[in-house]
């Protein structure tokens, strides 16, 4: 074996890692090769010098310095968590306050932008004249929403496909008169009036509803939006006089909003009598429904009457 | 101990390979003895919020980390700074310590990586400082020379220690690290492999090359 091969194993030989034949080969070579013996000695001295380098003593301040630098970092566990959440306070607290404010503003924005969130759920009002099982939303918005979208229960039933046929037939029956009026007013108006007039009529109806709501006695609630009863007449003044007479006889009230627009409040039971009396007086009357809107808890029904040429 | 070794060196290196091997293995066993690493309990206590336990870990291991750093960078002040930084890193990384290895090995790996990063960052400054450092009075190494030696012997020992440190600084950080870990700090091959993230065979071959390189650098001093 060449000297170079032997020297490449000197480190392992000194570590005692060579055993058996490899070790004997190196030792046989070392007995005969003076130069390799010299290299082995130099390597031993090198290792001995390294191992002879004594350890330095650690500066006394080192541990204290480490402790001092760790101290602000607190501890692990809950203390560390609290530190992570709140320290440094002058940075973390303003960030958390701003975050809380943004979340609050977002919640308010969502509440205002989503109608369904701004409507407090109210129990349905059951009335003596309402059809059995009819559910009356408390506001026009709620009613419109109910018409536009099925309830969660309906949606669930539709999705499950287990809805009973009887219930399906009942849905249109449960839509009260005012809701149907809202839905049907567009096509009906399209026949008899221009779109601009229709929009104006809807706006006025809304105004009338708000006026009546404002003027309603304390504790009274408007159970349904106003619906228009249309009465054809070429003499509004006379018609108003007649209408007032009839309403007075029925112990109702008349409020003249405009020359051709009245707000009437009569006992719900007298609604059909009112219509009959108008027809008997020679007026052509058209109503959105056969029955009045859902009456108030006091048993009265409020509706709008428009005098058309 | 130092006087003994110095005498042997001067006397021609009259110690056997088996003696050297046994002493190194004894040092190695001292590091990993016991089966269960007693430091793991301290680690658990630190993670539970016990700051005293970390102080114990620091006390137990600061000396070898400091000496490792000193042999790697050759500057006492720099070694002290790096040691502090290593223990801060250890404290931060402690929740991620999975106890697959001994705490000591894990600590060495952090120290080694931190040292290499520091040498890359300020390597020129450290290397120049170590190479130009005179082996004169005041070198920290001289504080550990055997006081029983004669003045002439002490001077020779001081100078030889300083020369060794200088020649170490001339090696690549990779060669320097394996020499420091094995021949100065006495880690086993397995521990070095874990620390340096190398295969065992690579550790052996690198160690051999590093020793041979240092031997050549010290040849003029060793042949006196």
Short mmCIF file of N, CA, C and O in Angstrom, two decimals, chain A residues 7-17 23 39 41-59 61-67 69-77 80, chain B residues 2 5 9 12-13 15 17 20-21 23 46-47 49 51 54-55 58 62-63 66-67 70-71 76 80 83-84 87-88 91-92 95 144 160-161 164 182-184 189 204 207-208 211 214-215 219 222-223:
data_model
loop_
_atom_site.label_atom_id
_atom_site.label_comp_id
_atom_site.label_asym_id
_atom_site.label_seq_id
_atom_site.Cartn_x
_atom_site.Cartn_y
_atom_site.Cartn_z
N UNK A 7 -1.58 7.35 4.96
CA UNK A 7 -1.80 8.64 5.65
C UNK A 7 -3.27 9.05 5.66
O UNK A 7 -3.71 9.75 6.58
N UNK A 8 -3.99 8.62 4.65
CA UNK A 8 -5.42 8.96 4.62
C UNK A 8 -6.19 8.23 5.72
O UNK A 8 -7.33 8.59 6.02
N UNK A 9 -5.54 7.19 6.32
CA UNK A 9 -6.22 6.44 7.38
C UNK A 9 -5.65 6.73 8.77
O UNK A 9 -6.07 6.11 9.75
N UNK A 10 -4.71 7.64 8.84
CA UNK A 10 -4.07 7.89 10.13
C UNK A 10 -5.05 8.45 11.17
O UNK A 10 -4.97 8.11 12.35
N UNK A 11 -5.94 9.31 10.69
CA UNK A 11 -6.89 9.91 11.63
C UNK A 11 -7.80 8.82 12.22
O UNK A 11 -8.01 8.76 13.44
N UNK A 12 -8.31 7.95 11.34
CA UNK A 12 -9.16 6.86 11.83
C UNK A 12 -8.35 5.90 12.71
O UNK A 12 -8.87 5.37 13.70
N UNK A 13 -7.09 5.72 12.35
CA UNK A 13 -6.24 4.84 13.16
C UNK A 13 -6.07 5.40 14.57
O UNK A 13 -6.18 4.67 15.57
N UNK A 14 -5.86 6.72 14.65
CA UNK A 14 -5.70 7.34 15.97
C UNK A 14 -7.00 7.32 16.76
O UNK A 14 -6.98 7.29 17.99
N UNK A 15 -8.12 7.32 16.06
CA UNK A 15 -9.42 7.28 16.74
C UNK A 15 -9.78 5.87 17.18
O UNK A 15 -10.78 5.66 17.84
N UNK A 16 -8.94 4.89 16.75
CA UNK A 16 -9.24 3.50 17.11
C UNK A 16 -10.37 2.91 16.30
O UNK A 16 -11.02 1.95 16.73
N UNK A 17 -10.62 3.50 15.15
CA UNK A 17 -11.75 3.04 14.34
C UNK A 17 -11.36 1.91 13.39
O UNK A 17 -12.24 1.27 12.82
N UNK A 23 -6.22 -2.37 10.33
CA UNK A 23 -5.33 -1.85 11.38
C UNK A 23 -3.93 -2.47 11.26
O UNK A 23 -2.92 -1.76 11.38
N UNK A 39 4.68 11.53 10.07
CA UNK A 39 3.36 12.15 9.85
C UNK A 39 2.40 11.79 10.96
O UNK A 39 1.61 12.62 11.41
N UNK A 41 3.18 11.11 14.02
CA UNK A 41 3.55 11.88 15.21
C UNK A 41 3.06 13.32 15.11
O UNK A 41 2.51 13.88 16.07
N UNK A 42 3.22 13.92 13.94
CA UNK A 42 2.75 15.30 13.77
C UNK A 42 1.23 15.40 13.95
O UNK A 42 0.72 16.37 14.53
N UNK A 43 0.56 14.40 13.43
CA UNK A 43 -0.90 14.41 13.59
C UNK A 43 -1.29 14.25 15.06
O UNK A 43 -2.21 14.93 15.55
N UNK A 44 -0.57 13.37 15.76
CA UNK A 44 -0.84 13.20 17.20
C UNK A 44 -0.60 14.51 17.94
O UNK A 44 -1.38 14.90 18.81
N UNK A 45 0.49 15.19 17.59
CA UNK A 45 0.79 16.46 18.27
C UNK A 45 -0.27 17.53 17.96
O UNK A 45 -0.64 18.31 18.83
N UNK A 46 -0.74 17.51 16.73
CA UNK A 46 -1.79 18.50 16.36
C UNK A 46 -3.04 18.28 17.20
O UNK A 46 -3.60 19.24 17.77
N UNK A 47 -3.45 17.02 17.27
CA UNK A 47 -4.66 16.72 18.05
C UNK A 47 -4.43 17.04 19.53
O UNK A 47 -5.30 17.59 20.21
N UNK A 48 -3.23 16.72 19.98
CA UNK A 48 -2.92 16.99 21.39
C UNK A 48 -2.94 18.48 21.68
O UNK A 48 -3.42 18.92 22.74
N UNK A 49 -2.45 19.27 20.73
CA UNK A 49 -2.50 20.73 20.93
C UNK A 49 -3.94 21.23 21.03
O UNK A 49 -4.26 22.07 21.87
N UNK A 50 -4.75 20.70 20.16
CA UNK A 50 -6.16 21.12 20.19
C UNK A 50 -6.81 20.72 21.52
O UNK A 50 -7.51 21.51 22.15
N UNK A 51 -6.58 19.49 21.91
CA UNK A 51 -7.19 19.03 23.16
C UNK A 51 -6.56 19.72 24.36
O UNK A 51 -7.18 19.80 25.43
N UNK A 52 -5.41 20.26 24.17
CA UNK A 52 -4.74 20.94 25.29
C UNK A 52 -5.15 22.38 25.45
O UNK A 52 -4.76 23.03 26.42
N UNK A 53 -5.94 22.87 24.53
CA UNK A 53 -6.42 24.26 24.68
C UNK A 53 -7.45 24.28 25.81
O UNK A 53 -8.54 23.72 25.70
N UNK A 54 -7.08 24.90 26.90
CA UNK A 54 -7.99 24.92 28.05
C UNK A 54 -9.21 25.80 27.78
O UNK A 54 -9.17 26.70 26.94
N UNK A 55 -10.23 25.47 28.51
CA UNK A 55 -11.46 26.24 28.35
C UNK A 55 -11.32 27.61 28.98
O UNK A 55 -10.72 27.76 30.04
N UNK A 56 -11.90 28.58 28.31
CA UNK A 56 -11.96 29.92 28.89
C UNK A 56 -13.10 29.97 29.90
O UNK A 56 -14.13 29.31 29.73
N UNK A 57 -12.89 30.74 30.94
CA UNK A 57 -13.98 30.96 31.88
C UNK A 57 -14.99 31.93 31.28
O UNK A 57 -14.61 32.88 30.58
N UNK A 58 -16.23 31.66 31.55
CA UNK A 58 -17.28 32.51 31.01
C UNK A 58 -17.32 33.82 31.77
O UNK A 58 -17.23 33.82 33.01
N UNK A 59 -17.40 34.93 31.07
CA UNK A 59 -17.52 36.21 31.79
C UNK A 59 -18.73 36.18 32.73
O UNK A 59 -19.82 35.71 32.35
N UNK A 61 -20.66 38.34 33.65
CA UNK A 61 -21.82 39.17 33.26
C UNK A 61 -22.66 38.53 32.16
O UNK A 61 -23.74 39.03 31.83
N UNK A 62 -22.15 37.43 31.58
CA UNK A 62 -22.85 36.88 30.42
C UNK A 62 -24.26 36.42 30.78
O UNK A 62 -25.25 36.76 30.11
N UNK A 63 -24.38 35.64 31.86
CA UNK A 63 -25.70 35.12 32.24
C UNK A 63 -26.64 36.26 32.58
O UNK A 63 -27.82 36.25 32.19
N UNK A 64 -26.13 37.25 33.31
CA UNK A 64 -26.98 38.39 33.66
C UNK A 64 -27.43 39.14 32.42
O UNK A 64 -28.58 39.61 32.34
N UNK A 65 -26.51 39.26 31.46
CA UNK A 65 -26.87 39.97 30.23
C UNK A 65 -27.97 39.22 29.47
O UNK A 65 -28.91 39.84 28.95
N UNK A 66 -27.85 37.90 29.42
CA UNK A 66 -28.89 37.12 28.74
C UNK A 66 -30.21 37.27 29.48
O UNK A 66 -31.26 37.48 28.87
N UNK A 67 -30.16 37.17 30.80
CA UNK A 67 -31.38 37.30 31.59
C UNK A 67 -32.02 38.67 31.36
O UNK A 67 -33.23 38.79 31.24
N UNK A 69 -31.80 40.51 28.77
CA UNK A 69 -32.38 40.64 27.43
C UNK A 69 -33.63 39.78 27.28
O UNK A 69 -34.46 40.03 26.41
N UNK A 70 -33.74 38.75 28.10
CA UNK A 70 -34.92 37.89 28.04
C UNK A 70 -36.06 38.48 28.85
O UNK A 70 -37.22 38.32 28.50
N UNK A 71 -35.74 39.20 29.89
CA UNK A 71 -36.76 39.70 30.82
C UNK A 71 -37.92 40.39 30.13
O UNK A 71 -39.09 40.09 30.44
N UNK A 72 -37.68 41.29 29.18
CA UNK A 72 -38.82 41.96 28.55
C UNK A 72 -39.70 41.01 27.76
O UNK A 72 -40.83 41.33 27.45
N UNK A 73 -39.14 39.85 27.43
CA UNK A 73 -39.93 38.91 26.63
C UNK A 73 -40.87 38.08 27.48
O UNK A 73 -41.57 37.21 26.98
N UNK A 74 -40.82 38.31 28.78
CA UNK A 74 -41.71 37.62 29.71
C UNK A 74 -41.48 36.12 29.67
O UNK A 74 -40.42 35.63 29.36
N UNK A 75 -42.57 35.41 29.93
CA UNK A 75 -42.45 33.96 30.04
C UNK A 75 -43.31 33.28 29.01
O UNK A 75 -44.01 33.91 28.23
N UNK A 76 -43.25 31.93 29.03
CA UNK A 76 -44.12 31.18 28.14
C UNK A 76 -45.50 31.05 28.79
O UNK A 76 -45.75 31.56 29.86
N UNK A 77 -46.39 30.33 28.15
CA UNK A 77 -47.72 30.05 28.69
C UNK A 77 -48.61 31.28 28.63
O UNK A 77 -48.51 32.11 27.72
N UNK A 80 -46.97 34.62 28.44
CA UNK A 80 -46.45 34.93 27.11
C UNK A 80 -47.59 35.35 26.18
O UNK A 80 -47.45 36.28 25.39
N UNK B 2 -2.56 20.65 30.91
CA UNK B 2 -1.93 21.30 29.78
C UNK B 2 -0.42 21.04 29.74
O UNK B 2 0.14 20.75 28.71
N UNK B 5 0.27 17.55 28.42
CA UNK B 5 0.13 17.42 26.97
C UNK B 5 1.27 18.13 26.27
O UNK B 5 1.86 17.62 25.33
N UNK B 9 3.89 16.56 23.71
CA UNK B 9 4.12 17.07 22.36
C UNK B 9 5.60 17.31 22.14
O UNK B 9 6.18 16.90 21.15
N UNK B 12 7.63 14.20 21.70
CA UNK B 12 7.48 13.36 20.52
C UNK B 12 6.14 12.70 20.40
O UNK B 12 5.96 11.79 19.59
N UNK B 13 5.14 13.16 21.20
CA UNK B 13 3.79 12.61 21.05
C UNK B 13 3.73 11.16 21.49
O UNK B 13 3.21 10.32 20.78
N UNK B 15 1.86 9.29 23.23
CA UNK B 15 0.62 8.71 23.76
C UNK B 15 -0.01 7.88 22.66
O UNK B 15 0.16 8.15 21.47
N UNK B 17 -2.76 5.71 20.37
CA UNK B 17 -4.04 5.98 19.70
C UNK B 17 -5.20 5.54 20.57
O UNK B 17 -6.22 6.22 20.65
N UNK B 20 -5.86 8.11 23.31
CA UNK B 20 -6.55 9.27 22.77
C UNK B 20 -8.01 8.96 22.50
O UNK B 20 -8.91 9.72 22.87
N UNK B 21 -8.23 7.81 21.90
CA UNK B 21 -9.59 7.43 21.57
C UNK B 21 -10.45 7.28 22.82
O UNK B 21 -11.57 7.77 22.90
N UNK B 23 -10.07 8.65 25.76
CA UNK B 23 -10.35 9.91 26.44
C UNK B 23 -11.42 10.70 25.71
O UNK B 23 -12.28 11.33 26.33
N UNK B 46 -39.16 25.36 31.81
CA UNK B 46 -39.07 26.68 31.15
C UNK B 46 -40.35 26.95 30.37
O UNK B 46 -40.93 28.04 30.44
N UNK B 47 -40.81 25.93 29.66
CA UNK B 47 -42.03 26.11 28.86
C UNK B 47 -43.25 26.32 29.76
O UNK B 47 -44.26 26.88 29.32
N UNK B 49 -43.14 28.26 32.21
CA UNK B 49 -43.03 29.61 32.74
C UNK B 49 -41.99 29.77 33.84
O UNK B 49 -41.91 30.81 34.48
N UNK B 51 -38.70 30.64 34.99
CA UNK B 51 -37.52 31.34 34.50
C UNK B 51 -36.24 30.83 35.16
O UNK B 51 -35.16 30.91 34.60
N UNK B 54 -34.64 28.15 33.14
CA UNK B 54 -33.82 28.61 32.02
C UNK B 54 -32.46 29.10 32.52
O UNK B 54 -31.43 28.91 31.86
N UNK B 55 -32.48 29.70 33.68
CA UNK B 55 -31.20 30.11 34.27
C UNK B 55 -30.31 28.89 34.51
O UNK B 55 -29.09 28.94 34.33
N UNK B 58 -28.92 27.78 31.23
CA UNK B 58 -27.87 28.73 30.85
C UNK B 58 -26.58 28.44 31.60
O UNK B 58 -25.49 28.40 31.02
N UNK B 62 -23.52 27.41 29.21
CA UNK B 62 -22.94 28.64 28.67
C UNK B 62 -21.43 28.51 28.41
O UNK B 62 -20.91 29.10 27.47
N UNK B 63 -20.77 27.70 29.20
CA UNK B 63 -19.32 27.62 29.08
C UNK B 63 -18.91 26.97 27.75
O UNK B 63 -18.03 27.46 27.04
N UNK B 66 -19.79 29.33 24.88
CA UNK B 66 -18.85 30.45 24.84
C UNK B 66 -17.50 30.01 24.27
O UNK B 66 -16.90 30.70 23.43
N UNK B 67 -17.02 28.86 24.70
CA UNK B 67 -15.73 28.37 24.20
C UNK B 67 -15.80 27.97 22.74
O UNK B 67 -14.85 28.17 21.98
N UNK B 70 -15.66 31.14 20.92
CA UNK B 70 -14.32 31.76 20.97
C UNK B 70 -13.37 31.07 20.00
O UNK B 70 -12.63 31.73 19.27
N UNK B 71 -13.42 29.74 19.96
CA UNK B 71 -12.54 29.03 19.04
C UNK B 71 -12.94 29.27 17.58
O UNK B 71 -12.09 29.21 16.69
N UNK B 76 -12.69 37.29 22.08
CA UNK B 76 -13.46 37.03 23.30
C UNK B 76 -14.75 37.86 23.34
O UNK B 76 -15.81 37.35 23.68
N UNK B 80 -18.55 36.45 23.25
CA UNK B 80 -19.52 36.73 24.32
C UNK B 80 -20.84 37.23 23.73
O UNK B 80 -21.92 36.79 24.13
N UNK B 83 -22.62 34.36 22.06
CA UNK B 83 -23.19 33.43 23.05
C UNK B 83 -24.50 33.97 23.60
O UNK B 83 -25.47 33.23 23.75
N UNK B 84 -24.51 35.24 23.89
CA UNK B 84 -25.76 35.85 24.35
C UNK B 84 -26.87 35.66 23.31
O UNK B 84 -28.00 35.29 23.62
N UNK B 87 -28.29 32.13 23.18
CA UNK B 87 -29.23 31.77 24.24
C UNK B 87 -30.56 32.52 24.08
O UNK B 87 -31.60 32.00 24.46
N UNK B 88 -30.50 33.69 23.52
CA UNK B 88 -31.78 34.37 23.22
C UNK B 88 -32.54 33.59 22.15
O UNK B 88 -33.76 33.42 22.24
N UNK B 91 -34.00 30.52 23.70
CA UNK B 91 -35.20 30.83 24.49
C UNK B 91 -36.42 31.01 23.58
O UNK B 91 -37.51 30.52 23.88
N UNK B 92 -36.21 31.69 22.48
CA UNK B 92 -37.32 31.92 21.55
C UNK B 92 -37.75 30.62 20.88
O UNK B 92 -38.94 30.41 20.61
N UNK B 95 -40.07 26.50 22.43
CA UNK B 95 -41.35 25.80 22.21
C UNK B 95 -41.29 24.84 21.02
O UNK B 95 -42.11 23.92 20.94
N UNK B 144 -4.48 30.57 31.10
CA UNK B 144 -4.71 29.20 31.52
C UNK B 144 -3.46 28.33 31.41
O UNK B 144 -3.52 27.12 31.50
N UNK B 160 2.57 29.02 21.75
CA UNK B 160 2.04 27.90 20.99
C UNK B 160 0.51 27.90 20.98
O UNK B 160 -0.12 27.65 19.95
N UNK B 161 -0.09 28.24 22.13
CA UNK B 161 -1.56 28.33 22.18
C UNK B 161 -2.06 29.40 21.23
O UNK B 161 -3.04 29.21 20.51
N UNK B 164 -1.80 28.17 17.67
CA UNK B 164 -2.87 27.22 17.33
C UNK B 164 -4.16 27.97 17.01
O UNK B 164 -4.86 27.68 16.03
N UNK B 182 -14.95 18.20 17.78
CA UNK B 182 -14.41 16.88 18.09
C UNK B 182 -13.18 16.95 18.99
O UNK B 182 -13.15 16.33 20.06
N UNK B 183 -12.17 17.70 18.60
CA UNK B 183 -10.89 17.64 19.29
C UNK B 183 -10.79 18.60 20.46
O UNK B 183 -9.97 18.40 21.35
N UNK B 184 -11.61 19.64 20.48
CA UNK B 184 -11.56 20.57 21.62
C UNK B 184 -12.71 20.30 22.58
O UNK B 184 -12.52 20.24 23.78
N UNK B 189 -19.03 11.40 17.14
CA UNK B 189 -19.34 11.56 15.72
C UNK B 189 -20.84 11.77 15.49
O UNK B 189 -21.25 12.58 14.65
N UNK B 204 -16.43 12.09 9.38
CA UNK B 204 -15.10 11.47 9.51
C UNK B 204 -14.13 12.02 8.46
O UNK B 204 -12.99 12.36 8.77
N UNK B 207 -13.30 15.64 9.15
CA UNK B 207 -12.43 15.76 10.32
C UNK B 207 -10.99 15.42 9.94
O UNK B 207 -10.05 16.11 10.36
N UNK B 208 -10.84 14.37 9.16
CA UNK B 208 -9.48 13.98 8.75
C UNK B 208 -8.82 15.08 7.92
O UNK B 208 -7.66 15.44 8.15
N UNK B 211 -7.86 18.00 10.14
CA UNK B 211 -6.68 17.73 10.97
C UNK B 211 -5.40 17.80 10.12
O UNK B 211 -4.38 18.37 10.55
N UNK B 214 -4.61 21.43 9.33
CA UNK B 214 -4.05 22.15 10.48
C UNK B 214 -2.64 21.66 10.78
O UNK B 214 -1.74 22.46 11.13
N UNK B 215 -2.42 20.36 10.63
CA UNK B 215 -1.08 19.80 10.85
C UNK B 215 -0.06 20.48 9.93
O UNK B 215 1.05 20.83 10.36
N UNK B 219 3.16 22.70 11.04
CA UNK B 219 4.31 21.83 10.86
C UNK B 219 5.61 22.47 11.39
O UNK B 219 6.37 21.83 12.12
N UNK B 222 5.52 22.23 15.09
CA UNK B 222 5.49 20.87 15.64
C UNK B 222 6.83 20.17 15.49
O UNK B 222 7.15 19.27 16.27
N UNK B 223 7.62 20.56 14.52
CA UNK B 223 8.88 19.88 14.26
C UNK B 223 10.04 20.47 15.06
O UNK B 223 11.17 20.06 14.88
#
